[in-house]
């Protein structure tokens, strides 16, 4: 048996890919460890979306040189988007690296690692094959107690936003067959998973190329899976948000009332230069449509500040959009040059200090709305899917550190409640149970409350248990 340590950098897709790496290596005798010192193979699953993420990957790889000196048999692999982008160059730059593989090489990983281990070769596999190669489901999923998991439904992207590296490192858009997706979700559910998040760079165009049915149809099939409680998805591109998908929020009982709809900018001029192919007015109209069918829907977004040529007037339009939409939360990033993406060659670059200043202003502007959205829930009873115990300091009346249960509302807000909370009857709490939590306090990034009911489901659950008083 060998020990495998994976350092995952980047988005949910990389979290999913790291699970796939683990599955691909299981037949070769690898089991995952959290202790890097115990590892026989260390893999860093990299992200190339911004320069910072790339630097983080190289600095981790740098630190592995020392570990390898202490443990000469250690193998080091670099996977993910930086691996796809840099290929052989990584071997030249980092002599401690034995293996470089792109996201599409994951199903071949067992063979690649064996070539490194048995033949002592340094191996690069960044082949960009068409379509999707599936891992054998028989290689199974490790039951690590998670009750909410990601499931990739498509790979790659055909949109070519001018700032973005994804189409160059993840390849052309390709969708998985719905039967395989359903099979995977059923396997997860039979292992105790109750919530899935379907992943793709633009889930709205799921199945279009391959004629596999629409995303709304896929959602309807997932909705019928017995034992599955909640469905989420990300990311949805505003230009392709169909009426069918909007209607799904009204029709499907398991689809959570939350959508992450990245807008990037509030200025039409900037949106055009980004090649986003929608206008501010179209975006606002889609938001209105979503709120018509599902008034309680939580809406979050991504912004890029300091895109080349972004003027003060453009930035003001972005602040204005925040007011117009009243997002529940935002992720905001300073524009980062990616050499393969066209915007790297745009003129009128914004200097770092100005980007930083705009980022701060945007976040401050949004803070009011984030807090408002959270405060609106005070006094309500929210259904929370308990995910586990959090070790952060408690927020109970006496302000002492408590162990607390943590989970999410259907609108994706984090809720904490006391480990020893007094709740209805003597029902015990487990990860994977639904609990009704009355919200007492609201913070920017979490809520705090007291359980008023806990689902009765004694069998098939695992993890920590708390018997409420
Ligand atoms: N497919 C998604 C979409 O269309 O919105 C986005 C995926 S990307 C992994 C996540 C976010 O990273 C984007 O929404 C964007 O805000 C940000 N991002 C992408 N490229 C960037 C860049 N070059 N500089 C800064 N932020 C970037
Ligand atoms: Fe990148 Fe645009 Fe594709 Fe999203 S839609 S992954 S931002 S190219």
Short mmCIF file of C-alpha atoms and ligand atoms in Angstrom, two decimals:
data_model
loop_
_atom_site.label_atom_id
_atom_site.label_comp_id
_atom_site.label_asym_id
_atom_site.label_seq_id
_atom_site.Cartn_x
_atom_site.Cartn_y
_atom_site.Cartn_z
CA UNK A 1 0.00 0.00 0.00
CA UNK A 2 1.18 3.53 -0.80
CA UNK A 3 0.15 6.84 0.72
CA UNK A 4 -1.05 9.69 -1.50
CA UNK A 5 -1.14 13.34 -0.44
CA UNK A 6 -2.99 15.82 -2.67
CA UNK A 7 -2.77 19.60 -2.35
CA UNK A 8 -5.76 21.10 -4.15
CA UNK A 9 -5.53 24.71 -5.30
CA UNK A 10 -8.39 26.55 -7.03
CA UNK A 11 -12.04 26.02 -7.81
CA UNK A 12 -14.64 23.32 -7.08
CA UNK A 13 -13.69 21.62 -10.33
CA UNK A 14 -10.22 20.97 -8.91
CA UNK A 15 -11.76 19.62 -5.70
CA UNK A 16 -13.72 17.16 -7.86
CA UNK A 17 -10.62 16.36 -9.94
CA UNK A 18 -8.63 15.61 -6.79
CA UNK A 19 -11.27 13.03 -5.84
CA UNK A 20 -10.91 11.59 -9.35
CA UNK A 21 -7.11 11.45 -8.94
CA UNK A 22 -7.62 9.51 -5.72
CA UNK A 23 -10.02 7.12 -7.48
CA UNK A 24 -7.70 6.69 -10.47
CA UNK A 25 -4.82 5.70 -8.21
CA UNK A 26 -6.77 3.42 -5.86
CA UNK A 27 -6.33 0.31 -8.08
CA UNK A 28 -2.54 0.87 -7.93
CA UNK A 29 -2.70 0.62 -4.13
CA UNK A 30 -2.73 4.32 -3.18
CA UNK A 31 -4.80 5.60 -0.29
CA UNK A 32 -5.15 9.26 0.57
CA UNK A 33 -3.51 10.74 3.65
CA UNK A 34 -3.70 14.18 5.26
CA UNK A 35 -0.12 13.85 6.49
CA UNK A 36 2.36 14.95 3.86
CA UNK A 37 5.24 13.41 5.84
CA UNK A 38 3.68 9.94 5.39
CA UNK A 39 3.23 10.29 1.61
CA UNK A 40 4.90 8.13 -1.04
CA UNK A 41 3.39 10.33 -3.74
CA UNK A 42 2.58 14.04 -3.43
CA UNK A 43 0.39 15.62 -6.08
CA UNK A 44 -0.35 19.30 -6.38
CA UNK A 45 -3.52 19.93 -8.35
CA UNK A 46 -2.93 23.41 -9.72
CA UNK A 47 -5.01 26.38 -10.87
CA UNK A 48 -3.96 28.86 -13.58
CA UNK A 49 -6.88 31.29 -13.40
CA UNK A 50 -4.86 34.12 -11.83
CA UNK A 51 -1.09 34.65 -11.43
CA UNK A 52 -1.42 34.32 -7.63
CA UNK A 53 -2.79 30.76 -7.83
CA UNK A 54 0.03 29.80 -10.18
CA UNK A 55 2.65 31.27 -7.83
CA UNK A 56 1.10 29.35 -4.95
CA UNK A 57 1.55 26.08 -6.88
CA UNK A 58 5.21 26.76 -7.68
CA UNK A 59 6.00 27.78 -4.13
CA UNK A 60 4.49 24.49 -2.86
CA UNK A 61 6.48 22.52 -5.45
CA UNK A 62 9.61 24.42 -4.29
CA UNK A 63 9.06 23.28 -0.70
CA UNK A 64 8.81 19.66 -1.85
CA UNK A 65 12.51 19.65 -2.83
CA UNK A 66 13.47 19.55 0.87
CA UNK A 67 10.96 16.81 1.63
CA UNK A 68 12.36 14.74 -1.22
CA UNK A 69 15.89 15.15 0.12
CA UNK A 70 14.75 13.67 3.42
CA UNK A 71 12.74 10.94 1.66
CA UNK A 72 14.44 10.02 -1.63
CA UNK A 73 11.77 7.51 -2.72
CA UNK A 74 9.09 10.22 -2.70
CA UNK A 75 7.37 10.84 -6.03
CA UNK A 76 6.09 14.31 -6.95
CA UNK A 77 3.35 14.99 -9.49
CA UNK A 78 1.98 18.29 -10.80
CA UNK A 79 -1.54 18.14 -12.23
CA UNK A 80 -4.29 20.56 -13.20
CA UNK A 81 -4.31 23.71 -15.30
CA UNK A 82 -0.73 24.92 -14.68
CA UNK A 83 0.51 21.45 -15.66
CA UNK A 84 -1.52 21.61 -18.87
CA UNK A 85 -0.25 25.10 -19.61
CA UNK A 86 3.44 24.64 -18.80
CA UNK A 87 3.98 20.91 -19.61
CA UNK A 88 7.66 19.95 -20.00
CA UNK A 89 8.81 23.35 -18.75
CA UNK A 90 7.88 22.26 -15.22
CA UNK A 91 10.37 19.37 -15.38
CA UNK A 92 13.12 21.80 -16.41
CA UNK A 93 12.18 24.31 -13.72
CA UNK A 94 11.73 21.83 -10.86
CA UNK A 95 14.05 18.79 -10.81
CA UNK A 96 12.09 17.32 -7.88
CA UNK A 97 9.02 16.80 -10.12
CA UNK A 98 8.60 13.30 -11.58
CA UNK A 99 5.25 13.62 -13.31
CA UNK A 100 3.29 16.41 -15.05
CA UNK A 101 -0.28 15.67 -16.15
CA UNK A 102 -3.20 17.73 -17.44
CA UNK A 103 -6.83 17.36 -16.31
CA UNK A 104 -7.60 15.02 -19.21
CA UNK A 105 -4.83 12.59 -18.23
CA UNK A 106 -6.48 11.67 -14.89
CA UNK A 107 -8.02 8.41 -16.22
CA UNK A 108 -4.48 7.39 -17.37
CA UNK A 109 -2.83 8.28 -14.05
CA UNK A 110 -2.40 4.71 -12.77
CA UNK A 111 -0.27 3.80 -15.80
CA UNK A 112 1.66 7.07 -15.69
CA UNK A 113 2.62 6.67 -12.04
CA UNK A 114 3.66 3.06 -12.67
CA UNK A 115 6.01 4.22 -15.46
CA UNK A 116 7.59 6.68 -13.05
CA UNK A 117 7.87 4.20 -10.21
CA UNK A 118 8.98 1.09 -12.11
CA UNK A 119 11.02 2.60 -14.93
CA UNK A 120 12.36 5.64 -13.10
CA UNK A 121 11.21 7.92 -15.93
CA UNK A 122 10.09 11.53 -15.68
CA UNK A 123 6.75 11.65 -17.50
CA UNK A 124 4.62 14.39 -19.08
CA UNK A 125 1.05 13.79 -20.29
CA UNK A 126 -0.77 16.92 -21.44
CA UNK A 127 -2.56 15.33 -24.38
CA UNK A 128 -5.76 17.22 -25.15
CA UNK A 129 -8.06 14.46 -26.38
CA UNK A 130 -11.56 15.26 -27.68
CA UNK A 131 -14.58 14.40 -25.53
CA UNK A 132 -14.67 12.87 -22.09
CA UNK A 133 -12.99 9.75 -20.82
CA UNK A 134 -14.85 8.29 -17.87
CA UNK A 135 -13.25 6.67 -14.87
CA UNK A 136 -14.62 3.24 -14.02
CA UNK A 137 -17.20 3.72 -11.26
CA UNK A 138 -16.08 0.39 -9.83
CA UNK A 139 -13.00 2.19 -8.49
CA UNK A 140 -15.48 3.69 -6.04
CA UNK A 141 -15.52 6.69 -3.77
CA UNK A 142 -13.87 6.83 -0.39
CA UNK A 143 -16.45 7.36 2.30
CA UNK A 144 -14.90 10.38 3.97
CA UNK A 145 -18.08 11.39 5.78
CA UNK A 146 -18.94 14.23 3.39
CA UNK A 147 -22.65 14.76 2.96
CA UNK A 148 -22.36 17.30 0.13
CA UNK A 149 -20.27 16.50 -2.95
CA UNK A 150 -19.39 18.00 -6.34
CA UNK A 151 -20.17 16.17 -9.57
CA UNK A 152 -18.66 17.40 -12.84
CA UNK A 153 -21.19 17.24 -15.67
CA UNK A 154 -19.06 18.83 -18.37
CA UNK A 155 -15.49 19.83 -19.06
CA UNK A 156 -13.82 22.68 -20.91
CA UNK A 157 -15.30 25.88 -22.28
CA UNK A 158 -16.00 27.35 -25.72
CA UNK A 159 -16.73 30.91 -24.62
CA UNK A 160 -13.31 32.54 -24.85
CA UNK A 161 -13.86 35.47 -22.53
CA UNK A 162 -10.83 37.62 -23.33
CA UNK A 163 -9.32 37.47 -19.82
CA UNK A 164 -9.71 33.75 -19.26
CA UNK A 165 -7.27 30.86 -19.47
CA UNK A 166 -9.87 28.08 -19.11
CA UNK A 167 -10.52 27.33 -22.82
CA UNK A 168 -6.76 27.00 -23.37
CA UNK A 169 -6.03 24.71 -20.44
CA UNK A 170 -9.28 22.76 -20.09
CA UNK A 171 -9.96 22.41 -23.81
CA UNK A 172 -13.20 22.46 -25.80
CA UNK A 173 -16.51 22.06 -24.04
CA UNK A 174 -17.68 18.44 -23.71
CA UNK A 175 -20.58 17.01 -21.71
CA UNK A 176 -20.79 13.72 -19.83
CA UNK A 177 -23.56 11.32 -20.72
CA UNK A 178 -26.54 11.83 -18.37
CA UNK A 179 -26.68 8.12 -17.53
CA UNK A 180 -23.12 8.27 -16.20
CA UNK A 181 -23.88 11.39 -14.17
CA UNK A 182 -26.98 9.79 -12.65
CA UNK A 183 -25.08 6.59 -11.91
CA UNK A 184 -22.39 8.57 -10.11
CA UNK A 185 -24.92 10.53 -8.05
CA UNK A 186 -26.79 7.34 -7.09
CA UNK A 187 -23.48 5.82 -5.93
CA UNK A 188 -22.76 8.90 -3.85
CA UNK A 189 -26.27 8.89 -2.36
CA UNK A 190 -26.00 5.22 -1.43
CA UNK A 191 -22.82 6.18 0.47
CA UNK A 192 -24.64 8.84 2.53
CA UNK A 193 -24.37 11.95 0.34
CA UNK A 194 -27.51 14.12 0.46
CA UNK A 195 -26.52 17.16 -1.59
CA UNK A 196 -24.78 17.42 -4.95
CA UNK A 197 -23.44 20.46 -6.79
CA UNK A 198 -23.33 19.91 -10.54
CA UNK A 199 -20.23 21.51 -12.03
CA UNK A 200 -19.40 22.99 -15.41
CA UNK A 201 -17.94 26.25 -16.72
CA UNK A 202 -21.25 26.99 -18.39
CA UNK A 203 -23.85 24.47 -17.27
CA UNK A 204 -26.52 26.15 -19.41
CA UNK A 205 -24.97 24.73 -22.54
CA UNK A 206 -24.86 21.19 -21.11
CA UNK A 207 -25.46 18.51 -23.74
CA UNK A 208 -25.98 20.95 -26.59
CA UNK A 209 -23.08 19.76 -28.74
CA UNK A 210 -23.60 16.06 -28.15
CA UNK A 211 -27.41 16.18 -28.27
CA UNK A 212 -27.70 14.79 -24.78
CA UNK A 213 -30.76 16.82 -23.78
CA UNK A 214 -30.82 20.16 -21.99
CA UNK A 215 -29.47 21.09 -18.58
CA UNK A 216 -33.04 21.62 -17.32
CA UNK A 217 -33.87 18.05 -18.41
CA UNK A 218 -30.79 16.72 -16.61
CA UNK A 219 -31.84 18.58 -13.46
CA UNK A 220 -35.31 17.05 -13.66
CA UNK A 221 -33.76 13.56 -13.79
CA UNK A 222 -31.42 14.28 -10.87
CA UNK A 223 -34.40 15.65 -8.93
CA UNK A 224 -36.03 12.20 -9.10
CA UNK A 225 -33.10 10.39 -7.42
CA UNK A 226 -34.39 8.83 -4.21
CA UNK A 227 -32.47 9.75 -1.08
CA UNK A 228 -30.96 12.87 -2.60
CA UNK A 229 -32.15 15.92 -0.71
CA UNK A 230 -30.62 18.95 -2.41
CA UNK A 231 -29.28 19.95 -5.81
CA UNK A 232 -27.09 22.95 -6.60
CA UNK A 233 -25.14 23.87 -9.71
CA UNK A 234 -22.39 26.19 -10.80
CA UNK A 235 -21.50 28.04 -13.02
CA UNK A 236 -24.24 29.47 -15.10
CA UNK A 237 -23.38 31.96 -17.88
CA UNK A 238 -25.88 34.85 -18.05
CA UNK A 239 -25.99 34.78 -21.86
CA UNK A 240 -27.32 31.20 -21.89
CA UNK A 241 -29.70 31.28 -18.94
CA UNK A 242 -32.72 29.62 -20.55
CA UNK A 243 -36.41 29.89 -19.66
CA UNK A 244 -36.29 26.14 -19.03
CA UNK A 245 -33.69 26.62 -16.33
CA UNK A 246 -35.52 29.57 -14.78
CA UNK A 247 -38.68 27.44 -14.66
CA UNK A 248 -36.73 24.62 -13.00
CA UNK A 249 -36.44 26.83 -9.92
CA UNK A 250 -40.22 26.88 -9.69
CA UNK A 251 -40.78 23.20 -10.52
CA UNK A 252 -38.04 21.12 -8.93
CA UNK A 253 -38.42 20.57 -5.23
CA UNK A 254 -34.79 19.59 -4.60
CA UNK A 255 -33.22 22.45 -6.52
CA UNK A 256 -31.93 24.92 -3.94
CA UNK A 257 -33.03 28.55 -4.35
CA UNK A 258 -29.55 29.88 -5.08
CA UNK A 259 -27.84 30.82 -8.32
CA UNK A 260 -24.27 31.94 -8.89
CA UNK A 261 -24.47 34.10 -11.98
CA UNK A 262 -21.11 35.76 -12.67
CA UNK A 263 -21.56 39.21 -14.19
CA UNK A 264 -17.89 40.39 -14.12
CA UNK A 265 -18.70 44.08 -14.74
CA UNK A 266 -21.62 46.53 -14.72
CA UNK A 267 -20.36 48.42 -17.76
CA UNK A 268 -21.49 47.43 -21.26
CA UNK A 269 -18.23 48.75 -22.70
CA UNK A 270 -16.18 46.48 -20.44
CA UNK A 271 -18.51 43.51 -20.95
CA UNK A 272 -18.01 43.83 -24.69
CA UNK A 273 -14.22 43.98 -24.36
CA UNK A 274 -14.45 40.90 -22.12
CA UNK A 275 -16.43 39.12 -24.87
CA UNK A 276 -19.17 38.22 -22.39
CA UNK A 277 -21.93 38.57 -25.02
CA UNK A 278 -24.64 40.06 -22.79
CA UNK A 279 -25.38 43.59 -21.68
CA UNK A 280 -26.11 45.01 -18.26
CA UNK A 281 -29.80 45.31 -19.27
CA UNK A 282 -29.98 41.64 -20.30
CA UNK A 283 -28.36 40.62 -17.00
CA UNK A 284 -30.87 42.67 -15.00
CA UNK A 285 -33.75 41.24 -16.99
CA UNK A 286 -32.56 37.65 -16.23
CA UNK A 287 -32.34 38.50 -12.52
CA UNK A 288 -35.88 39.89 -12.59
CA UNK A 289 -37.11 36.73 -14.31
CA UNK A 290 -35.46 34.52 -11.68
CA UNK A 291 -36.98 36.56 -8.88
CA UNK A 292 -40.41 36.39 -10.48
CA UNK A 293 -40.46 32.59 -10.40
CA UNK A 294 -38.57 32.24 -7.10
CA UNK A 295 -38.83 35.39 -4.96
CA UNK A 296 -36.61 33.92 -2.22
CA UNK A 297 -33.75 33.03 -4.58
CA UNK A 298 -30.26 33.95 -3.32
CA UNK A 299 -28.09 35.49 -6.02
CA UNK A 300 -24.31 35.62 -5.94
CA UNK A 301 -21.83 36.71 -8.58
CA UNK A 302 -18.20 37.23 -9.63
CA UNK A 303 -16.63 40.58 -10.52
CA UNK A 304 -13.30 41.41 -12.09
CA UNK A 305 -11.99 44.88 -11.24
CA UNK A 306 -9.29 46.71 -13.15
CA UNK A 307 -9.88 45.03 -16.50
CA UNK A 308 -7.68 46.77 -19.14
CA UNK A 309 -9.24 50.12 -20.07
CA UNK A 310 -11.75 50.13 -17.15
CA UNK A 311 -12.41 53.81 -16.39
CA UNK A 312 -13.79 55.38 -13.22
CA UNK A 313 -17.11 55.73 -15.03
CA UNK A 314 -17.10 51.99 -15.89
CA UNK A 315 -16.30 51.13 -12.30
CA UNK A 316 -19.16 53.35 -11.07
CA UNK A 317 -21.48 51.35 -13.32
CA UNK A 318 -20.31 48.21 -11.51
CA UNK A 319 -21.07 49.79 -8.11
CA UNK A 320 -24.46 50.82 -9.49
CA UNK A 321 -25.18 47.25 -10.59
CA UNK A 322 -24.48 46.04 -7.06
CA UNK A 323 -27.18 48.41 -5.83
CA UNK A 324 -29.59 47.44 -8.58
CA UNK A 325 -29.31 43.68 -7.96
CA UNK A 326 -28.68 43.56 -4.18
CA UNK A 327 -26.57 40.39 -4.37
CA UNK A 328 -26.49 38.01 -1.41
CA UNK A 329 -22.72 37.78 -1.84
CA UNK A 330 -19.96 38.42 -4.35
CA UNK A 331 -16.52 37.14 -5.23
CA UNK A 332 -14.34 39.92 -6.60
CA UNK A 333 -10.94 39.60 -8.21
CA UNK A 334 -8.32 42.01 -9.48
CA UNK A 335 -7.74 41.43 -13.18
CA UNK A 336 -4.67 39.25 -13.69
CA UNK A 337 -2.83 39.00 -17.02
CA UNK A 338 -2.79 35.47 -18.42
CA UNK A 339 -0.36 35.33 -21.31
CA UNK A 340 -2.45 32.96 -23.47
CA UNK A 341 -5.61 35.07 -23.14
CA UNK A 342 -6.17 38.00 -25.58
CA UNK A 343 -6.63 40.65 -22.85
CA UNK A 344 -2.95 40.21 -21.96
CA UNK A 345 -2.27 42.11 -25.18
CA UNK A 346 -4.86 44.86 -24.56
CA UNK A 347 -3.59 48.39 -23.96
CA UNK A 348 -4.54 50.71 -21.05
CA UNK A 349 -3.60 48.29 -18.28
CA UNK A 350 -4.72 49.49 -14.85
CA UNK A 351 -1.98 49.75 -12.24
CA UNK A 352 -1.99 47.45 -9.23
CA UNK A 353 -2.64 50.21 -6.66
CA UNK A 354 -5.76 51.32 -8.52
CA UNK A 355 -6.97 47.72 -8.88
CA UNK A 356 -6.51 47.23 -5.13
CA UNK A 357 -8.36 50.43 -4.36
CA UNK A 358 -11.28 49.45 -6.61
CA UNK A 359 -11.41 45.98 -5.09
CA UNK A 360 -11.66 47.46 -1.59
CA UNK A 361 -14.34 49.91 -2.66
CA UNK A 362 -16.36 47.18 -4.34
CA UNK A 363 -16.17 44.88 -1.33
CA UNK A 364 -17.16 47.70 1.05
CA UNK A 365 -20.06 48.62 -1.20
CA UNK A 366 -21.30 45.03 -1.28
CA UNK A 367 -20.83 44.45 2.47
CA UNK A 368 -24.04 46.36 3.28
CA UNK A 369 -26.10 44.13 0.98
CA UNK A 370 -24.48 40.90 2.18
CA UNK A 371 -25.28 41.82 5.76
CA UNK A 372 -28.79 42.93 4.84
CA UNK A 373 -29.49 39.58 3.13
CA UNK A 374 -28.24 37.74 6.22
CA UNK A 375 -30.14 39.96 8.68
CA UNK A 376 -33.36 39.41 6.76
CA UNK A 377 -33.22 35.82 8.01
CA UNK A 378 -33.15 36.69 11.73
CA UNK A 379 -36.18 35.18 13.43
CA UNK A 380 -36.87 32.73 10.60
CA UNK A 381 -36.42 28.97 10.88
CA UNK A 382 -33.99 27.80 8.22
CA UNK A 383 -33.59 24.23 7.05
CA UNK A 384 -29.91 23.37 7.51
CA UNK A 385 -28.14 20.31 6.15
CA UNK A 386 -25.65 19.53 8.92
CA UNK A 387 -22.20 19.04 7.39
CA UNK A 388 -20.02 18.64 10.47
CA UNK A 389 -18.51 20.15 13.57
CA UNK A 390 -16.71 23.41 13.19
CA UNK A 391 -13.78 24.19 15.43
CA UNK A 392 -14.08 27.97 15.23
CA UNK A 393 -14.82 29.96 18.39
CA UNK A 394 -18.48 29.86 19.40
CA UNK A 395 -20.83 32.75 19.09
CA UNK A 396 -23.06 31.85 21.96
CA UNK A 397 -24.27 34.38 24.51
CA UNK A 398 -21.23 34.02 26.76
CA UNK A 399 -18.81 34.35 23.81
CA UNK A 400 -16.72 31.38 24.97
CA UNK A 401 -15.29 28.96 22.45
CA UNK A 402 -17.77 26.18 21.73
CA UNK A 403 -17.70 23.33 19.33
CA UNK A 404 -20.52 24.02 16.98
CA UNK A 405 -22.41 22.25 14.24
CA UNK A 406 -22.16 23.79 10.84
CA UNK A 407 -24.27 23.48 7.71
CA UNK A 408 -25.93 25.46 4.94
CA UNK A 409 -29.37 26.85 4.26
CA UNK A 410 -31.02 26.14 0.88
CA UNK A 411 -29.88 29.67 -0.09
CA UNK A 412 -26.26 28.56 0.62
CA UNK A 413 -25.72 30.59 3.79
CA UNK A 414 -23.55 29.01 6.45
CA UNK A 415 -25.36 28.41 9.74
CA UNK A 416 -23.65 27.46 12.99
CA UNK A 417 -25.36 26.22 16.10
CA UNK A 418 -24.06 24.98 19.41
CA UNK A 419 -22.82 21.44 19.74
CA UNK A 420 -24.80 21.05 22.98
CA UNK A 421 -27.75 23.14 21.87
CA UNK A 422 -31.04 22.53 23.58
CA UNK A 423 -33.38 21.40 20.86
CA UNK A 424 -36.78 19.86 20.51
CA UNK A 425 -36.98 16.51 22.32
CA UNK A 426 -33.84 14.43 22.72
CA UNK A 427 -33.10 13.88 19.04
CA UNK A 428 -29.40 13.58 18.29
CA UNK A 429 -27.51 15.59 15.67
CA UNK A 430 -25.34 13.96 12.99
CA UNK A 431 -23.68 15.17 9.83
CA UNK A 432 -26.19 14.49 7.08
CA UNK A 433 -29.29 15.33 9.10
CA UNK A 434 -31.58 18.21 8.29
CA UNK A 435 -32.24 20.58 11.17
CA UNK A 436 -34.59 23.51 11.50
CA UNK A 437 -32.56 26.32 13.02
CA UNK A 438 -34.10 29.56 14.30
CA UNK A 439 -31.69 32.34 13.28
CA UNK A 440 -30.67 34.59 16.19
CA UNK A 441 -27.63 36.41 14.82
CA UNK A 442 -26.42 37.42 11.38
CA UNK A 443 -22.85 38.11 10.36
CA UNK A 444 -21.46 38.86 6.91
CA UNK A 445 -20.45 35.33 6.15
CA UNK A 446 -22.45 33.19 8.53
CA UNK A 447 -25.57 32.96 10.65
CA UNK A 448 -25.99 31.66 14.15
CA UNK A 449 -29.06 30.08 15.67
CA UNK A 450 -30.73 27.42 17.78
CA UNK A 451 -32.24 24.19 16.48
CA UNK A 452 -36.00 23.88 16.86
CA UNK A 453 -36.37 20.55 15.10
CA UNK A 454 -34.04 17.81 13.96
CA UNK A 455 -34.92 15.26 11.34
CA UNK A 456 -35.44 11.76 12.66
CA UNK A 457 -33.30 9.39 10.68
CA UNK A 458 -31.45 7.03 12.93
CA UNK A 459 -29.97 4.66 10.32
CA UNK A 460 -27.22 5.09 7.76
CA UNK A 461 -25.57 8.18 9.19
CA UNK A 462 -22.03 8.58 10.31
CA UNK A 463 -19.55 10.96 11.92
CA UNK A 464 -19.79 12.83 15.18
CA UNK A 465 -22.96 12.61 17.19
CA UNK A 466 -24.47 14.94 19.70
CA UNK A 467 -27.44 14.07 21.87
CA UNK A 468 -29.24 17.32 22.45
CA UNK A 469 -30.36 17.91 26.00
N1 LIG B 1 -17.09 29.91 -16.08
C1 LIG B 1 -17.33 30.89 -15.13
C2 LIG B 1 -18.02 32.11 -15.77
O1 LIG B 1 -18.22 32.18 -16.91
O2 LIG B 1 -18.25 33.05 -15.06
C3 LIG B 1 -16.11 31.35 -14.41
C4 LIG B 1 -15.04 30.45 -14.07
S1 LIG B 1 -13.60 31.18 -13.46
C5 LIG B 1 -12.86 29.71 -12.90
C6 LIG B 1 -14.06 31.96 -11.95
C7 LIG B 1 -13.89 33.44 -11.93
O3 LIG B 1 -12.53 33.81 -12.00
C8 LIG B 1 -14.51 34.19 -13.09
O4 LIG B 1 -15.89 34.35 -12.96
C9 LIG B 1 -13.79 35.52 -13.04
O5 LIG B 1 -14.44 36.44 -12.21
C10 LIG B 1 -12.44 35.14 -12.43
N2 LIG B 1 -11.35 35.24 -13.42
C11 LIG B 1 -11.18 34.49 -14.54
N3 LIG B 1 -10.08 34.91 -15.21
C12 LIG B 1 -9.55 35.93 -14.49
C13 LIG B 1 -8.42 36.77 -14.66
N4 LIG B 1 -7.61 36.67 -15.72
N5 LIG B 1 -8.18 37.73 -13.73
C14 LIG B 1 -8.99 37.87 -12.67
N6 LIG B 1 -10.07 37.10 -12.45
C15 LIG B 1 -10.35 36.14 -13.36
FE1 LIG B 2 -13.63 31.45 -18.64
FE2 LIG B 2 -15.61 32.74 -19.84
FE3 LIG B 2 -15.40 30.09 -20.08
FE4 LIG B 2 -16.13 31.16 -17.75
S1 LIG B 2 -17.27 31.27 -19.66
S2 LIG B 2 -14.62 29.56 -18.08
S3 LIG B 2 -14.95 33.02 -17.69
S4 LIG B 2 -14.00 31.58 -20.86
#
